[in-house]
Coordinates of C-alpha atoms in Angstrom, one line a residue:
Chain A
M1 CA -21.3 -128.2 -78.6
P2 CA -24.7 -126.8 -79.7
P3 CA -24.5 -124.8 -82.7
V4 CA -24.3 -120.8 -82.5
D5 CA -27.9 -119.5 -82.1
F6 CA -28.2 -116.6 -84.5
S7 CA -32.1 -116.4 -83.7
P8 CA -31.7 -113.5 -81.4
L9 CA -30.3 -111.4 -84.1
E10 CA -33.4 -112.0 -86.4
N11 CA -35.1 -109.2 -85.2
A12 CA -32.2 -106.7 -84.5
E13 CA -32.7 -103.4 -86.2
F14 CA -30.0 -103.5 -88.7
P15 CA -29.5 -100.1 -90.6
A16 CA -31.1 -100.1 -93.9
F17 CA -28.7 -100.5 -96.7
E18 CA -30.4 -98.1 -99.1
P19 CA -30.2 -98.6 -103.2
G20 CA -27.7 -96.1 -104.7
S21 CA -25.5 -96.1 -101.5
V22 CA -22.1 -97.7 -100.8
W23 CA -20.7 -99.2 -97.7
L24 CA -17.0 -99.5 -97.0
V25 CA -16.5 -102.4 -94.9
G26 CA -13.3 -103.7 -93.2
A27 CA -13.4 -107.5 -93.3
G28 CA -10.4 -107.8 -90.3
P29 CA -7.1 -109.6 -90.6
G30 CA -8.1 -112.6 -92.1
A31 CA -10.3 -115.1 -90.0
P32 CA -13.7 -114.9 -91.4
G33 CA -15.2 -114.8 -87.5
L34 CA -13.5 -111.5 -87.2
L35 CA -16.2 -109.8 -89.4
T36 CA -18.5 -107.8 -87.5
L37 CA -22.4 -108.1 -87.3
L38 CA -22.7 -105.0 -89.4
G39 CA -20.3 -106.1 -92.0
Y40 CA -22.1 -109.3 -92.3
S41 CA -25.2 -107.8 -92.2
A42 CA -24.2 -105.8 -95.8
L43 CA -22.9 -108.7 -97.0
S44 CA -26.3 -110.6 -96.6
R45 CA -27.9 -107.4 -98.7
A46 CA -25.4 -106.1 -101.0
D47 CA -26.4 -106.1 -104.6
V48 CA -22.5 -105.7 -105.7
V49 CA -19.2 -106.7 -103.8
V50 CA -16.2 -104.8 -104.7
Y51 CA -13.7 -106.6 -102.7
D52 CA -9.9 -106.3 -102.5
G53 CA -7.4 -109.1 -102.7
L54 CA -6.7 -109.3 -99.0
V55 CA -10.3 -110.4 -98.2
N56 CA -11.1 -114.1 -97.1
E57 CA -12.7 -115.9 -99.8
A58 CA -14.7 -117.7 -97.4
V59 CA -16.6 -114.4 -96.5
L60 CA -17.5 -113.9 -99.7
N61 CA -19.5 -117.1 -99.6
W62 CA -21.9 -115.4 -97.4
V63 CA -23.2 -113.0 -100.0
R64 CA -27.2 -113.3 -101.0
D65 CA -28.1 -115.2 -104.0
G66 CA -27.8 -113.2 -107.3
A67 CA -25.2 -110.6 -105.6
V68 CA -22.3 -110.1 -108.2
L69 CA -18.9 -110.1 -107.0
E70 CA -16.3 -108.0 -108.3
H71 CA -12.5 -108.1 -107.5
A72 CA -10.5 -104.7 -107.2
G73 CA -6.9 -106.0 -106.1
K74 CA -4.0 -107.7 -107.5
R75 CA -4.4 -111.2 -108.4
G76 CA -2.7 -113.9 -110.6
G77 CA 0.1 -111.1 -111.9
R78 CA -2.4 -108.9 -113.4
P79 CA -2.0 -105.2 -112.4
S80 CA -4.1 -103.9 -109.9
P81 CA -6.5 -101.1 -110.9
H82 CA -5.7 -97.7 -110.0
Q83 CA -7.6 -96.1 -106.8
A84 CA -9.2 -93.5 -109.1
D85 CA -10.8 -96.3 -111.3
I86 CA -12.0 -98.3 -108.6
T87 CA -13.7 -95.1 -106.9
L88 CA -15.2 -94.1 -110.5
R89 CA -16.7 -97.9 -110.2
L90 CA -18.0 -97.3 -106.9
I91 CA -19.5 -94.4 -107.8
A92 CA -21.1 -95.7 -111.2
L93 CA -22.3 -98.5 -109.6
A94 CA -24.3 -96.5 -106.9
R95 CA -25.6 -94.2 -109.9
E96 CA -27.1 -97.5 -111.5
G97 CA -29.3 -97.8 -107.8
K98 CA -27.1 -100.5 -106.6
R99 CA -26.5 -101.3 -103.0
V100 CA -22.6 -101.4 -103.2
L101 CA -20.5 -103.0 -100.7
R102 CA -16.5 -102.0 -100.9
L103 CA -14.8 -104.9 -98.8
K104 CA -11.4 -104.1 -97.9
G105 CA -9.0 -106.3 -95.6
G106 CA -8.5 -105.0 -92.1
D107 CA -9.8 -101.5 -91.2
P108 CA -10.7 -99.0 -94.2
F109 CA -9.2 -96.1 -92.3
V110 CA -5.9 -97.7 -91.4
F111 CA -3.4 -97.4 -94.2
G112 CA -6.5 -98.5 -96.6
R113 CA -7.2 -95.6 -98.6
G114 CA -10.9 -95.2 -97.2
G115 CA -10.7 -91.8 -96.5
E116 CA -10.2 -91.1 -100.2
E117 CA -12.7 -93.4 -101.3
C118 CA -15.2 -91.3 -99.0
Q119 CA -14.1 -88.3 -100.1
A120 CA -14.8 -89.2 -103.7
L121 CA -18.2 -90.3 -102.9
A122 CA -19.2 -87.5 -100.9
E123 CA -18.3 -85.2 -103.5
A124 CA -20.3 -87.3 -106.0
G125 CA -23.2 -86.9 -104.0
V126 CA -23.0 -90.7 -103.3
P127 CA -24.7 -91.6 -99.5
F128 CA -22.0 -93.8 -98.0
R129 CA -21.2 -95.7 -94.5
I130 CA -18.2 -96.9 -92.8
V131 CA -18.3 -100.1 -91.2
P132 CA -14.9 -100.3 -89.1
G133 CA -12.8 -103.7 -89.3
I134 CA -10.2 -105.4 -87.0
S135 CA -6.8 -103.9 -87.8
A136 CA -4.2 -106.3 -88.3
G137 CA -1.7 -104.2 -85.8
I138 CA -4.4 -105.1 -83.1
G139 CA -6.1 -108.2 -84.0
G140 CA -3.3 -109.7 -85.9
L141 CA -1.1 -109.3 -82.8
A142 CA -3.6 -110.9 -80.7
Y143 CA -3.4 -114.2 -82.5
A144 CA 0.3 -114.0 -82.2
G145 CA -0.2 -113.8 -78.6
I146 CA 1.1 -110.4 -78.6
P147 CA -0.6 -107.4 -76.8
T148 CA -0.3 -104.1 -78.7
T149 CA -0.2 -102.4 -75.2
H150 CA 0.7 -103.6 -71.9
R151 CA 0.8 -101.7 -68.6
L152 CA 4.3 -103.1 -67.9
T153 CA 5.6 -102.0 -71.2
N154 CA 3.9 -99.0 -72.8
H155 CA 1.4 -96.6 -72.6
S156 CA 1.8 -95.6 -76.2
V157 CA 2.1 -97.6 -79.5
M158 CA 3.2 -96.0 -82.7
F159 CA 1.4 -97.4 -86.3
L160 CA 3.2 -96.9 -89.2
T161 CA 3.3 -97.9 -92.7
G162 CA 6.4 -99.2 -94.5
H163 CA 5.6 -98.0 -97.8
D164 CA 4.0 -94.9 -99.4
S165 CA 2.0 -94.4 -102.7
S166 CA 5.1 -94.5 -104.4
G167 CA 6.1 -97.7 -103.0
Q168 CA 9.3 -96.5 -101.0
V169 CA 9.8 -95.9 -97.4
P170 CA 7.9 -93.0 -96.5
S171 CA 9.9 -89.9 -96.3
A172 CA 7.1 -87.9 -94.5
V173 CA 7.9 -90.2 -91.8
N174 CA 9.5 -88.6 -89.0
W175 CA 12.2 -91.2 -88.5
P176 CA 14.5 -89.6 -85.9
Q177 CA 11.3 -89.3 -83.5
V178 CA 9.5 -92.3 -84.8
A179 CA 12.3 -94.5 -84.1
T180 CA 12.2 -94.0 -80.3
A181 CA 9.1 -92.0 -79.1
A182 CA 7.1 -95.1 -78.3
P183 CA 8.1 -98.5 -77.0
V184 CA 6.2 -100.5 -79.3
L185 CA 6.2 -100.0 -83.2
V186 CA 3.5 -101.7 -85.4
I187 CA 4.6 -101.6 -89.2
Y188 CA 2.1 -102.4 -91.5
M189 CA 3.2 -103.5 -95.1
A190 CA 6.7 -103.6 -94.0
L191 CA 8.2 -106.5 -95.4
R192 CA 9.5 -105.6 -98.9
K193 CA 11.5 -102.7 -97.4
L194 CA 12.4 -104.3 -93.7
P195 CA 16.2 -104.1 -94.3
E196 CA 16.0 -100.2 -95.0
I197 CA 13.6 -99.7 -92.1
A198 CA 15.4 -101.6 -89.8
A199 CA 18.4 -99.4 -90.8
T200 CA 16.5 -96.4 -90.4
L201 CA 15.4 -97.1 -87.0
L202 CA 18.7 -98.2 -85.8
A203 CA 20.4 -95.1 -87.2
N204 CA 17.9 -93.1 -85.4
G205 CA 18.6 -94.6 -82.1
R206 CA 16.5 -97.8 -81.7
A207 CA 18.4 -100.6 -80.1
A208 CA 19.7 -103.3 -82.0
E209 CA 18.8 -105.8 -79.3
D210 CA 15.0 -104.8 -79.5
L211 CA 12.6 -107.6 -80.1
V212 CA 10.9 -108.0 -83.3
A213 CA 8.1 -110.3 -84.2
I214 CA 7.0 -110.7 -88.2
L215 CA 3.8 -111.9 -88.7
S216 CA 2.5 -113.6 -91.8
N217 CA -1.0 -114.2 -92.3
A218 CA -2.2 -113.5 -88.8
S219 CA -5.5 -115.3 -87.9
L220 CA -5.3 -117.8 -90.5
P221 CA -4.6 -121.3 -90.2
Q222 CA -1.5 -120.8 -92.0
Q223 CA -0.2 -118.1 -89.7
S224 CA 3.4 -117.9 -89.0
V225 CA 5.4 -115.8 -86.6
M226 CA 9.2 -115.5 -86.5
E227 CA 11.0 -113.4 -84.0
T228 CA 14.0 -112.0 -84.0
T229 CA 15.8 -108.7 -83.3
L230 CA 16.1 -105.2 -85.1
G231 CA 19.5 -105.8 -85.6
A232 CA 19.2 -108.9 -87.4
L233 CA 16.8 -107.4 -89.6
T234 CA 19.3 -105.4 -91.7
D235 CA 20.4 -108.6 -93.2
P236 CA 18.0 -109.1 -96.0
E237 CA 18.2 -112.8 -96.1
V238 CA 16.4 -112.8 -92.6
S239 CA 13.2 -111.6 -93.8
Q240 CA 13.2 -112.2 -97.8
D241 CA 11.7 -115.4 -97.7
L242 CA 8.6 -114.9 -95.5
P243 CA 5.0 -115.1 -96.3
T244 CA 2.8 -112.0 -97.0
P245 CA 0.9 -110.3 -96.1
A246 CA 3.0 -109.5 -93.0
I247 CA 3.0 -107.1 -90.1
V248 CA 5.9 -106.3 -88.2
V249 CA 6.1 -105.4 -84.5
V250 CA 9.0 -104.0 -82.5
G251 CA 9.4 -103.9 -78.6
E252 CA 9.3 -105.5 -75.4
V253 CA 5.4 -106.6 -75.8
V254 CA 6.9 -109.4 -77.8
R255 CA 8.1 -111.2 -74.9
F256 CA 4.8 -111.8 -73.7
R257 CA 4.3 -114.1 -76.4
G258 CA 6.1 -116.9 -74.4
E259 CA 3.6 -116.8 -72.0
I260 CA 0.2 -116.1 -73.5
E261 CA 0.7 -117.5 -77.0
W262 CA -2.8 -119.2 -77.4
Y263 CA -3.7 -119.8 -81.3
G264 CA -1.9 -123.3 -81.4
P265 CA -2.5 -126.2 -83.9
A266 CA -5.6 -127.5 -82.3
L267 CA -7.3 -124.4 -82.6
R268 CA -6.5 -123.8 -86.5
S269 CA -9.1 -126.4 -87.7
S270 CA -11.8 -124.1 -87.1
A271 CA -12.9 -122.4 -90.6
M272 CA -14.1 -119.4 -88.6
G273 CA -10.8 -118.3 -86.7
Chain B
M1 CA -35.6 -104.2 -97.0
P2 CA -35.6 -108.0 -96.3
P3 CA -34.3 -108.9 -93.1
V4 CA -30.4 -109.9 -92.7
D5 CA -30.3 -113.4 -93.5
F6 CA -28.4 -115.5 -91.0
S7 CA -28.9 -119.1 -92.5
P8 CA -25.3 -119.1 -94.3
L9 CA -23.9 -119.1 -90.9
E10 CA -25.6 -122.0 -89.3
N11 CA -23.4 -124.5 -90.6
A12 CA -20.4 -122.1 -90.3
E13 CA -17.6 -124.0 -88.4
F14 CA -17.2 -121.9 -85.2
P15 CA -14.4 -122.9 -82.7
A16 CA -15.4 -124.9 -79.6
F17 CA -15.9 -122.6 -76.6
E18 CA -14.8 -125.6 -74.1
P19 CA -15.8 -125.9 -70.5
G20 CA -13.4 -124.9 -68.1
S21 CA -11.9 -122.4 -70.5
V22 CA -12.1 -118.4 -70.9
W23 CA -12.6 -116.2 -74.0
L24 CA -11.4 -112.5 -73.7
V25 CA -13.7 -110.8 -76.2
G26 CA -13.9 -107.2 -77.3
A27 CA -17.1 -105.6 -77.6
G28 CA -16.3 -102.7 -79.4
P29 CA -16.6 -98.9 -79.2
G30 CA -20.3 -99.2 -78.4
A31 CA -22.6 -100.1 -81.3
P32 CA -23.9 -103.6 -81.1
G33 CA -23.3 -104.1 -84.3
L34 CA -19.6 -103.7 -84.1
L35 CA -19.2 -106.8 -82.4
T36 CA -17.6 -109.8 -84.4
L37 CA -19.2 -113.2 -85.3
L38 CA -16.7 -114.9 -83.1
G39 CA -17.7 -112.5 -80.3
Y40 CA -21.4 -113.1 -80.8
S41 CA -20.7 -117.0 -81.0
A42 CA -19.0 -116.6 -77.7
L43 CA -22.4 -114.9 -76.2
S44 CA -24.1 -117.4 -77.7
R45 CA -22.6 -120.2 -75.8
A46 CA -20.9 -119.0 -72.5
D47 CA -22.2 -120.1 -69.2
V48 CA -21.0 -117.1 -67.3
V49 CA -20.3 -113.6 -68.7
V50 CA -18.1 -111.4 -66.8
Y51 CA -18.5 -107.8 -68.3
D52 CA -17.0 -104.4 -67.8
G53 CA -18.8 -101.1 -67.5
L54 CA -18.4 -99.8 -71.1
V55 CA -20.3 -102.9 -72.5
N56 CA -23.4 -101.9 -74.4
E57 CA -26.3 -103.8 -72.7
A58 CA -27.9 -104.7 -75.6
V59 CA -25.2 -107.2 -76.5
L60 CA -25.9 -108.7 -73.3
N61 CA -29.3 -109.5 -74.5
W62 CA -27.8 -112.0 -77.0
V63 CA -26.4 -114.5 -74.1
R64 CA -28.2 -117.9 -74.1
D65 CA -31.1 -118.7 -71.9
G66 CA -29.8 -119.5 -68.4
A67 CA -26.2 -117.9 -68.9
V68 CA -25.2 -115.7 -65.7
L69 CA -24.1 -112.2 -66.0
E70 CA -21.7 -110.8 -63.8
H71 CA -20.7 -107.1 -63.7
A72 CA -17.1 -106.2 -62.9
G73 CA -16.9 -102.5 -63.4
K74 CA -17.6 -99.3 -62.0
R75 CA -21.5 -98.7 -61.7
G76 CA -23.6 -96.5 -59.3
G77 CA -20.9 -95.0 -57.5
R78 CA -19.8 -98.3 -56.3
P79 CA -16.0 -98.9 -56.1
S80 CA -14.8 -100.9 -59.0
P81 CA -13.4 -104.5 -58.3
H82 CA -9.5 -104.7 -58.2
Q83 CA -8.0 -106.2 -61.2
A84 CA -6.6 -109.2 -59.5
D85 CA -10.0 -110.0 -58.0
I86 CA -11.4 -110.1 -61.4
T87 CA -8.7 -112.2 -62.4
L88 CA -8.9 -114.5 -59.6
R89 CA -12.9 -114.9 -60.7
L90 CA -12.4 -115.9 -64.1
I91 CA -9.9 -118.6 -62.9
A92 CA -12.5 -119.7 -60.2
L93 CA -15.3 -119.9 -62.8
A94 CA -12.9 -121.8 -65.2
R95 CA -12.0 -124.2 -62.6
E96 CA -15.8 -124.9 -61.7
G97 CA -16.0 -126.1 -65.5
K98 CA -17.9 -123.1 -66.7
R99 CA -17.2 -121.6 -70.2
V100 CA -16.4 -117.9 -69.2
L101 CA -16.9 -115.0 -71.5
R102 CA -14.7 -112.0 -70.4
L103 CA -16.1 -109.3 -72.1
K104 CA -14.4 -105.9 -72.3
G105 CA -15.2 -102.7 -74.4
G106 CA -13.2 -102.0 -77.3
D107 CA -10.4 -104.2 -77.7
P108 CA -8.9 -106.5 -75.0
F109 CA -5.4 -105.5 -75.8
V110 CA -5.5 -102.0 -76.6
F111 CA -5.1 -100.3 -72.8
G112 CA -7.5 -103.0 -71.7
R113 CA -5.2 -104.8 -69.3
G114 CA -6.2 -108.1 -71.6
G115 CA -2.5 -108.8 -71.5
E116 CA -2.5 -109.2 -67.7
E117 CA -5.6 -111.5 -67.2
C118 CA -3.9 -113.5 -69.9
Q119 CA -0.7 -114.1 -68.2
A120 CA -2.6 -114.8 -65.0
L121 CA -4.9 -117.5 -66.8
A122 CA -1.9 -119.2 -68.5
E123 CA -0.3 -119.2 -65.1
A124 CA -3.3 -120.7 -63.6
G125 CA -3.2 -123.1 -66.3
V126 CA -6.9 -122.2 -67.8
P127 CA -6.9 -122.5 -71.4
F128 CA -8.3 -119.2 -73.0
R129 CA -8.4 -117.5 -76.4
I130 CA -8.5 -113.7 -77.6
V131 CA -11.2 -112.4 -79.7
P132 CA -10.1 -109.1 -80.8
G133 CA -12.8 -106.2 -80.7
I134 CA -12.8 -102.9 -82.8
S135 CA -10.8 -100.3 -80.9
A136 CA -12.5 -96.8 -80.3
G137 CA -9.6 -94.9 -81.7
I138 CA -10.1 -96.4 -85.2
G139 CA -13.7 -97.4 -85.2
G140 CA -14.8 -94.6 -82.8
L141 CA -13.1 -92.0 -85.1
A142 CA -14.7 -93.8 -88.1
Y143 CA -18.4 -92.9 -86.9
A144 CA -17.2 -89.0 -86.2
G145 CA -16.0 -89.0 -90.0
I146 CA -12.4 -89.1 -89.1
P147 CA -10.0 -91.2 -90.8
T148 CA -7.1 -92.6 -88.6
T149 CA -4.9 -92.2 -91.2
H150 CA -5.2 -90.5 -94.8
R151 CA -2.4 -90.7 -97.4
L152 CA -2.5 -86.9 -97.5
T153 CA -1.8 -86.4 -93.8
N154 CA -0.2 -89.1 -91.9
H155 CA 1.8 -92.2 -92.5
S156 CA 2.0 -92.8 -88.7
V157 CA -0.4 -92.4 -86.0
M158 CA 0.3 -92.7 -82.1
F159 CA -2.1 -94.2 -79.8
L160 CA -1.5 -93.5 -75.9
T161 CA -3.4 -93.6 -72.6
G162 CA -4.3 -90.5 -70.9
H163 CA -3.7 -92.0 -67.4
D164 CA -1.5 -94.5 -65.8
S165 CA -2.7 -97.4 -63.2
S166 CA -2.3 -94.5 -60.7
G167 CA -4.8 -92.3 -62.4
Q168 CA -2.0 -89.8 -63.2
V169 CA -0.9 -88.8 -66.8
P170 CA 1.8 -91.4 -67.5
S171 CA 5.4 -90.6 -66.6
A172 CA 6.7 -93.4 -68.5
V173 CA 5.2 -91.7 -71.9
N174 CA 8.2 -90.2 -74.0
W175 CA 6.5 -86.7 -74.0
P176 CA 9.0 -84.7 -75.7
Q177 CA 9.0 -87.0 -78.7
V178 CA 5.0 -88.1 -78.3
A179 CA 4.2 -84.9 -78.7
T180 CA 5.7 -84.1 -82.2
A181 CA 6.6 -87.6 -83.8
A182 CA 3.5 -88.3 -85.6
P183 CA 1.1 -86.2 -87.4
V184 CA -2.0 -87.8 -85.7
L185 CA -2.2 -88.5 -81.7
V186 CA -5.2 -90.6 -80.7
I187 CA -5.7 -90.3 -76.9
Y188 CA -7.6 -92.9 -74.8
M189 CA -9.3 -92.1 -71.5
A190 CA -7.8 -88.5 -71.9
L191 CA -10.9 -86.2 -70.6
R192 CA -10.1 -86.0 -67.0
K193 CA -6.3 -84.9 -67.4
L194 CA -7.1 -83.1 -70.8
P195 CA -5.9 -79.4 -69.9
E196 CA -2.8 -81.1 -68.4
I197 CA -2.1 -83.2 -71.5
A198 CA -2.7 -80.3 -73.9
A199 CA -0.1 -78.3 -71.7
T200 CA 2.5 -81.0 -71.8
L201 CA 2.0 -81.7 -75.7
L202 CA 2.6 -77.8 -76.1
A203 CA 5.5 -77.4 -74.0
N204 CA 6.9 -80.5 -75.9
G205 CA 6.7 -78.4 -79.4
R206 CA 3.1 -79.4 -80.7
A207 CA 1.5 -76.8 -82.4
A208 CA -1.6 -74.8 -80.4
E209 CA -3.7 -74.4 -83.6
D210 CA -3.7 -78.2 -84.4
L211 CA -7.1 -79.2 -84.7
V212 CA -8.6 -81.7 -82.1
A213 CA -11.6 -83.4 -81.9
I214 CA -13.1 -84.8 -78.7
L215 CA -15.4 -87.9 -79.6
S216 CA -18.2 -88.8 -76.8
N217 CA -20.3 -92.0 -76.7
A218 CA -18.5 -92.8 -80.0
S219 CA -20.7 -95.1 -82.4
L220 CA -23.9 -94.7 -80.2
P221 CA -27.1 -92.8 -80.7
Q222 CA -25.9 -90.1 -78.2
Q223 CA -22.2 -89.8 -79.9
S224 CA -21.4 -86.0 -79.6
V225 CA -18.1 -84.7 -81.1
M226 CA -16.6 -81.3 -80.2
E227 CA -13.9 -79.7 -82.8
T228 CA -11.5 -77.3 -80.9
T229 CA -7.7 -76.7 -81.1
L230 CA -4.9 -77.8 -78.9
G231 CA -4.0 -74.5 -77.4
A232 CA -7.6 -74.0 -76.4
L233 CA -7.8 -77.3 -74.2
T234 CA -5.5 -75.9 -71.6
D235 CA -8.4 -74.1 -70.2
P236 CA -10.2 -76.8 -68.1
E237 CA -13.6 -75.1 -69.0
V238 CA -13.5 -76.2 -72.6
S239 CA -13.8 -79.9 -71.8
Q240 CA -14.8 -80.5 -68.3
D241 CA -18.6 -81.2 -69.1
L242 CA -18.0 -83.2 -71.9
P243 CA -19.8 -86.6 -71.7
T244 CA -17.5 -89.9 -71.2
P245 CA -16.4 -92.1 -72.4
A246 CA -14.4 -90.0 -74.7
I247 CA -11.2 -90.3 -77.2
V248 CA -9.3 -87.5 -78.3
V249 CA -7.8 -87.2 -81.7
V250 CA -5.1 -84.4 -82.5
G251 CA -4.2 -83.6 -86.2
E252 CA -5.1 -82.7 -89.4
V253 CA -7.2 -85.7 -89.8
V254 CA -9.9 -83.8 -88.0
R255 CA -10.6 -81.7 -91.2
F256 CA -11.7 -84.6 -93.2
R257 CA -14.6 -84.8 -90.9
G258 CA -16.0 -81.8 -92.9
E259 CA -16.3 -83.8 -96.2
I260 CA -16.9 -87.5 -95.0
E261 CA -19.1 -87.2 -91.7
W262 CA -21.6 -89.7 -92.5
Y263 CA -23.6 -90.5 -88.9
G264 CA -26.2 -88.2 -89.0
P265 CA -29.5 -88.1 -87.2
A266 CA -31.3 -90.3 -89.7
L267 CA -28.8 -93.1 -89.0
R268 CA -29.1 -92.8 -85.6
S269 CA -32.1 -94.8 -85.1
S270 CA -30.8 -98.0 -85.9
A271 CA -30.3 -100.0 -82.7
M272 CA -27.2 -102.0 -84.3
G273 CA -25.1 -98.7 -85.0

């Protein structure tokens, strides 16, 4: 197998990463190879990288010599910085004239607070750009052999988050309709509240026999997938010991996994995904 | 601005692209820089690339010398090949021992028939892998300054397609609930049926004053965004001359565009996005 040839990219016109600006980059669900070329270009040029806990450390090795790495997520039991503090830090670094890379897991605009960070940067007059990332609700499912949509099962799909900023199951979600509006539900950050979410979905008309897959560490070598039913999930013991981060998918698309699961043991030795 | 340095990737362990296998790769919404590193590695190694009409031709320039490009989408008024014919072609090429890259716009598993292609490959015993791509409903919106989710507006988002395989507005969609279940709707391939979709959403309780953005050619230099309301869209004249491909977003998230639109004229000169 010849190595991958990057020479065609050497003369590609990547956008300028201007000093004093911030790039919000989504790193994808975990596999380093799911970073975009634009995201890579930002790592290669940034002066400072402010990264979240869910970013794969292998990706951080691609920063240029001399770049500074700053962690901005929960780690080792220490409390996570407040969102306002992270935003102020980005603004301060940009005002020092740094090229600031804000690196987040998944996509910055899917349950990721990227919108709030952009608003603060705009208000402060700091130039920024967004580099989208692969969201776990799409790319993570793919690594489990589950298509987010399939013509035979769903022309719609609902993405929702399992907790709001208070840490509770979001009360702003329209549960009576969310439960049954789409054949497929993809629930982010659901694991801790899963028995309560399952009970709420059942109480609002979703079927107990609906198939569920719980994906932990999607797209990484240690990926694990548990298949169950919605009814079973009201028992906390079913999900309480599953590894995080996890994403939950409810619906008939889970069944396709039996046919098209492809990310087997032999493929997991590749560091890029 | 120093060039982007790809040398750290030269020793990265990309997964082997085995002869006789098929990789289904999502190219993202349009900007070449939104291709993933895994997607790039596949272009660099493939023997044959079977690509859809929505794939940016700049990306196709990155194939290795001697690779064969096969177009599998609508172009120049010629009819598009049937899905079954594309699938048979992928299987035939793999059985010739080729490394077959199936390159699709967006993500293969989001209204992209990737699931069907995987099922056929699995049934034929052809090894395959999926390389997710940035979906327009997330990454395209980001280029218009619209977050798919924002803590202040939505803890859920509904993705749906504007037509089914018969070309009609999908009857399988649960319109009475879809209309109002989530604060944000993202509708793929909606343009041709938009007056009918808007009327259906209104008839099922969605508010006429709801904000709408219609994104054409998202993430490309010719990107255009029209902001309107759901009520206005029942008039076919409002949307009939808009360029395709287009994606439609309904909901309060459209308002953030006023604050965080970032992809201005100066940035559009970069070929990578």
